XYZ file of C-alpha atoms in Angstrom:
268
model
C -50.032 89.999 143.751
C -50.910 87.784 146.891
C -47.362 88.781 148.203
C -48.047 92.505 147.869
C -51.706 92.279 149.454
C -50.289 90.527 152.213
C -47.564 93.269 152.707
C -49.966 96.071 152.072
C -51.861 94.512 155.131
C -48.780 94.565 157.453
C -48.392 98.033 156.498
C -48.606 100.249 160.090
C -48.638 97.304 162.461
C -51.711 96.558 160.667
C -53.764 99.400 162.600
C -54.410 101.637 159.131
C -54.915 100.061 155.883
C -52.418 101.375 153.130
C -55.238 103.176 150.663
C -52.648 104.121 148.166
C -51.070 100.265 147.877
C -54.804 98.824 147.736
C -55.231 101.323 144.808
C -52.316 100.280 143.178
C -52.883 96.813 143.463
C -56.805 97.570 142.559
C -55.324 99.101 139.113
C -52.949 96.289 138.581
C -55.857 93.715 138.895
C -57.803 95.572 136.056
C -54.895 95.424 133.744
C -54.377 91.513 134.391
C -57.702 91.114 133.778
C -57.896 92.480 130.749
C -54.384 90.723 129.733
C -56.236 87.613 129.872
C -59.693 88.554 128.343
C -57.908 89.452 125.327
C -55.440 86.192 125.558
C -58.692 84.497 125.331
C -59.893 86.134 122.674
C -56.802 85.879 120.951
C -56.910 82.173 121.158
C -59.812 81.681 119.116
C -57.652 82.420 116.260
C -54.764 79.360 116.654
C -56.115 75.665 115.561
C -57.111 73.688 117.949
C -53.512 71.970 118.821
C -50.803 73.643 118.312
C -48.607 70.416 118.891
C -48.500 67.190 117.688
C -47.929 64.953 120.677
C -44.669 62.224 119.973
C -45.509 59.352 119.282
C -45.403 56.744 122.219
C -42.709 53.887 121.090
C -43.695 50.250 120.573
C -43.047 48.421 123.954
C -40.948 45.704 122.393
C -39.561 45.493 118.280
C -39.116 42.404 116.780
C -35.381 41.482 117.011
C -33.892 39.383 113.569
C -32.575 35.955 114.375
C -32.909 32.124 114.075
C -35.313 30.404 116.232
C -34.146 28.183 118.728
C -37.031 25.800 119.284
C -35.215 22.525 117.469
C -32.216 23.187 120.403
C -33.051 20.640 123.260
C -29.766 23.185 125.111
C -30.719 26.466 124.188
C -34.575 25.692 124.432
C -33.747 24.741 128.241
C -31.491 28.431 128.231
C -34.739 30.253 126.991
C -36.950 28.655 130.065
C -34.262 29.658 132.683
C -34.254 33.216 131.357
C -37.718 33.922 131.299
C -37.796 32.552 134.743
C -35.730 35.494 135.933
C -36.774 37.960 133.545
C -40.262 37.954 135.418
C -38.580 37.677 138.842
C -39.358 41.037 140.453
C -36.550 40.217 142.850
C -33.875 40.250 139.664
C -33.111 43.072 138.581
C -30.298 42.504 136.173
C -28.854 39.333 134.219
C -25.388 38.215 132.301
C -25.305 36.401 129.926
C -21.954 35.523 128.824
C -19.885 32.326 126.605
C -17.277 32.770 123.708
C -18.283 34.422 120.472
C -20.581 32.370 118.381
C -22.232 30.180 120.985
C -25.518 31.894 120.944
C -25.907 34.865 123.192
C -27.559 37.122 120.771
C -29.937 34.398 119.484
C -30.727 33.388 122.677
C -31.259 37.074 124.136
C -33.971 37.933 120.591
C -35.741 34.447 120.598
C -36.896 36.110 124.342
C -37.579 39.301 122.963
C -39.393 38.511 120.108
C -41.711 36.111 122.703
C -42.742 39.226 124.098
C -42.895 41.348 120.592
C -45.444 38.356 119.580
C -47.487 38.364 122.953
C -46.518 34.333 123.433
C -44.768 35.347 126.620
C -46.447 38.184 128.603
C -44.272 40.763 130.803
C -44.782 43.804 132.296
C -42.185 46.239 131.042
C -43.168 49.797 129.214
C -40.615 49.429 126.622
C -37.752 47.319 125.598
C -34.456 49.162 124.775
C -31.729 47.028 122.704
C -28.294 48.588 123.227
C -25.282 47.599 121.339
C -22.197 48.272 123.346
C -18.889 47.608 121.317
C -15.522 46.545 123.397
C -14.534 50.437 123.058
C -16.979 52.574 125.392
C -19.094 55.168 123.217
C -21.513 56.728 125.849
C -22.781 59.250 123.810
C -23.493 56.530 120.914
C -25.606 54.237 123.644
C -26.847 57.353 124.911
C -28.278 58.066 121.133
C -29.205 54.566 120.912
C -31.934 54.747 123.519
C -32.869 58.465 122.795
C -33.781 57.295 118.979
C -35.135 54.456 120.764
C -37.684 56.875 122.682
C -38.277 58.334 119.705
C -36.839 61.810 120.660
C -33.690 63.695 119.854
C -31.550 66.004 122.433
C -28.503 67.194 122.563
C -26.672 65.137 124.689
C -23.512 65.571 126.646
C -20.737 63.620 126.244
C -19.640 61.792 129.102
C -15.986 60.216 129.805
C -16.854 58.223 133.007
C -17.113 53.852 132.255
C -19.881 51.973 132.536
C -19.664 48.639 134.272
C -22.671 46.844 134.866
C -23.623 45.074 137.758
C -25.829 42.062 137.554
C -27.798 39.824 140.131
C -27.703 36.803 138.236
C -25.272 35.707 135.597
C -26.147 32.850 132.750
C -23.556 31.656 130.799
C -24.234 30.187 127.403
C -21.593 27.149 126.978
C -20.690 25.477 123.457
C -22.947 22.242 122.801
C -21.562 18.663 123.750
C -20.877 16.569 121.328
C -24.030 14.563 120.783
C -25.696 18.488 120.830
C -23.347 19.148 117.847
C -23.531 16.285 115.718
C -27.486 16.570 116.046
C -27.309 20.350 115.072
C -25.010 19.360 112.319
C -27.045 16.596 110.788
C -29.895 18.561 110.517
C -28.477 21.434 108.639
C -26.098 19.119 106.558
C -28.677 17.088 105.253
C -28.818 13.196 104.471
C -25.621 11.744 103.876
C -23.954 9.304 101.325
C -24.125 5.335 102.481
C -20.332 5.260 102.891
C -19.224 4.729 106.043
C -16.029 7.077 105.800
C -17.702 9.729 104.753
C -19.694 9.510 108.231
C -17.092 9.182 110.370
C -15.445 12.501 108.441
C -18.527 14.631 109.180
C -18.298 13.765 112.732
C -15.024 15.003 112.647
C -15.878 17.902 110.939
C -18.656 17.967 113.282
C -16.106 18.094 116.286
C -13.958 20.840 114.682
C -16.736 23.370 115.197
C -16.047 23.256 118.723
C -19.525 23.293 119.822
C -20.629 26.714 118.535
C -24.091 26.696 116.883
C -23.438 29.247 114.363
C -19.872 28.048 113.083
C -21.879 24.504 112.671
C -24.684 25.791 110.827
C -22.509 27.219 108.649
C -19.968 24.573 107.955
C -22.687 21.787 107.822
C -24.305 24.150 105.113
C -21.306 24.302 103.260
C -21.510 20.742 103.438
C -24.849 19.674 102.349
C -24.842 17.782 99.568
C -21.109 16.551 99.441
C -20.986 13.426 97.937
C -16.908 12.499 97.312
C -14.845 11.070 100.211
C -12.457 13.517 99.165
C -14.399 17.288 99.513
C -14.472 15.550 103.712
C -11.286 14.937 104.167
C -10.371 18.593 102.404
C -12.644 19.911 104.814
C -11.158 18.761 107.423
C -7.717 18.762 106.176
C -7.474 22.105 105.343
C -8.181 24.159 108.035
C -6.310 22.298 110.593
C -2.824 22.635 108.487
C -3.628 26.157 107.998
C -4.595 26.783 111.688
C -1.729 29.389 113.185
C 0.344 28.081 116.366
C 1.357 31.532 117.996
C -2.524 32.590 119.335
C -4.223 31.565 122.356
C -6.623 28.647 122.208
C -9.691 31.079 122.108
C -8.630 32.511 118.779
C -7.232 29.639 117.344
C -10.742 27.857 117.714
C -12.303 30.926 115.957
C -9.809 31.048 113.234
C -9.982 27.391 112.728
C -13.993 27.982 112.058
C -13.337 30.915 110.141
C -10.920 28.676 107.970
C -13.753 26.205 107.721
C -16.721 28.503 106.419
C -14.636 29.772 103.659
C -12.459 27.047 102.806
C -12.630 25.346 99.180
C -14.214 21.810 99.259
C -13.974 21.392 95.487
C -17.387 22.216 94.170
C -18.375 24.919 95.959
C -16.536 27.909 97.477
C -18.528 28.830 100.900
C-alpha cells in the first residue's frame, strides 16, 4: 500500500494529485482494517498457545563407561585434553591408538566431567556422533538431528567427510609396569607360588598393553589357584594365534583368544 501511495503521488509530475487512486487506496485501507478487527476478534476464540515450544536439549548426557581415575596414564591423558578442550585457540582434536587402548573411555570420562558440573565449559550442547569405517551421512546427519531433539527430512548426501583437526592426541598401549599394575588390580590377590606369578606376568604381557583386553583377561583370571589353568592361559592362545595376518590383527586375535579361552573352571 506504501508502494501505491508513493506512485499515486508521482502521478502527473506530481503537479495534480490522482483523486481516483487516493480513493481507491482510501477503500482498500477500510477493508484491511476491518480484516484485522475481525482477526482480532477471531483470536479470542484459540487457547492461549497454539504451540508447544521443543524442548531445549540437555547441554551434555551422561556417556556409559569405566572411570579412569586408578590410571596414573590415562589420568595424565584426561588433564591434557581438558587443557585443549577449553583452549579457545583449538578448535578441533584427534584422538587416535589401536582398538582397545582407551579412546572411547578416555573421550566419556571428559564428557561425563562436564555432564556432572566437576569440570566447567562453555559449550551449548554436546553432540556424540558415531561414525562407522563405511560413511553414512544421512545416519550422522540423524544422529545430531535426534540429538537436537527435532526431526526433518534430510537429504542424502554422497560427498566424504574428512575431518581436519588442530591438535592430534594419541592414546598408546600401557608399558609394562602400567599393565601389570592394571592387571593386579582386577585379577585379585594371588596364590604364594612363585610360578604362578611369573605366569600372570606373562599373561600380563600378552595383553599387549590394552586396558580393556587386560581387564578382561585378569577377570577371567581372578581367583585361579592351579599352576596349570596359567600356563593354559597362556598356552593356548599363542598355539592357536594365526601366522598369515598382520601384527595389528594378530595382537587382537591373540586377546580375543584369551577372553574366551577355557582355563579349566571357568569358560570366560
Amino acid at each position: 500500500m506504501e508502494e501505491d501511495i508513493k506512485a499515486s503521488q508521482l502521478h502527473f509530475c506530481g503537479c495534480f494529485p490522482n483523486c481516483y487512486s487516493r480513493f481507491k487506496l482510501s477503500k482498500s485501507s477500510i477493508q484491511k482494517m476491518e480484516e484485522v478487527k475481525e482477526l482480532i476478534n477471531t483470536r479470542a476464540n484459540f487457547p492461549e498457545e497454539l504451540a508447544v515450544p521443543n524442548p531445549r536439549p540437555e547441554s551434555v548426557q551422561e556417556m556409559p563407561g569405566p572411570s579412569i581415575v586408578d590410571q596414573k596414564a590415562a589420568s595424565e591423558l584426561l588433564d591434557r585434553l581438558k587443557e585443549l578442550v577449553l583452549n579457545d585457540d583449538i578448535r578441533k582434536i584427534g584422538i587416535w591408538g589401536m582398538g582397545g587402548v582407551g579412546k572411547i573411555t578416555l573421550v566419556s570420562n571428559l564428557n561425563n566431567m562436564m555432564a556432572d558440573g566437576s569440570l566447567a565449559h562453555p559449550f551449548d550442547i554436546i553432540i556424540p556422533v558415531t561414525v562407522s569405517s563405511i560413511l553414512d551421512l544421512h545416519g550422522i546427519q540423524l544422529q545430531i538431528a535426534e540429538r537436537l531433539k527435532f526431526k526433518e527430512e534430510l537429504e542424502k548426501e554422497s560427498k566424504g567427510r574428512w575431518i581436519e583437526t588442530n591438535v592430534n592426541i594419541r592414546v598408546d598401549t600401557l608399558n609394562n609396569e602400567a599393565s601389570w599394575e592394571l592387571f593386579s588390580k582386577h585379577v585379585g590377590e594371588l596364590p604364594d607360588v612363585g610360578e604362578i606369578k611369573s605366569l600372570a606376568r606373562e599373561v600380563a604381557e600378552e595383553c599387549k598393553g590394552l586396558p580393556l583386553a587386560i581387564k578382561v583377561v585378569s577377570g577371567s583370571m581372578r581367583g585361579k589357584k592351579r599352576v596349570e589353568q596359567w600356563r593354559k592361559a597362556l598356552r593356548g592362545p599363542r598355539t592357536s594365534a594365526p601366522r598369515n595376518i598382520e601384527r595389528v590383527e594378530d595382537d587382537i586375535f591373540l586377546l580375543r583368544k584369551m577372553s574366551s579361552y577355557d582355563i579349566g573352571e571357568l569358560t570366560v
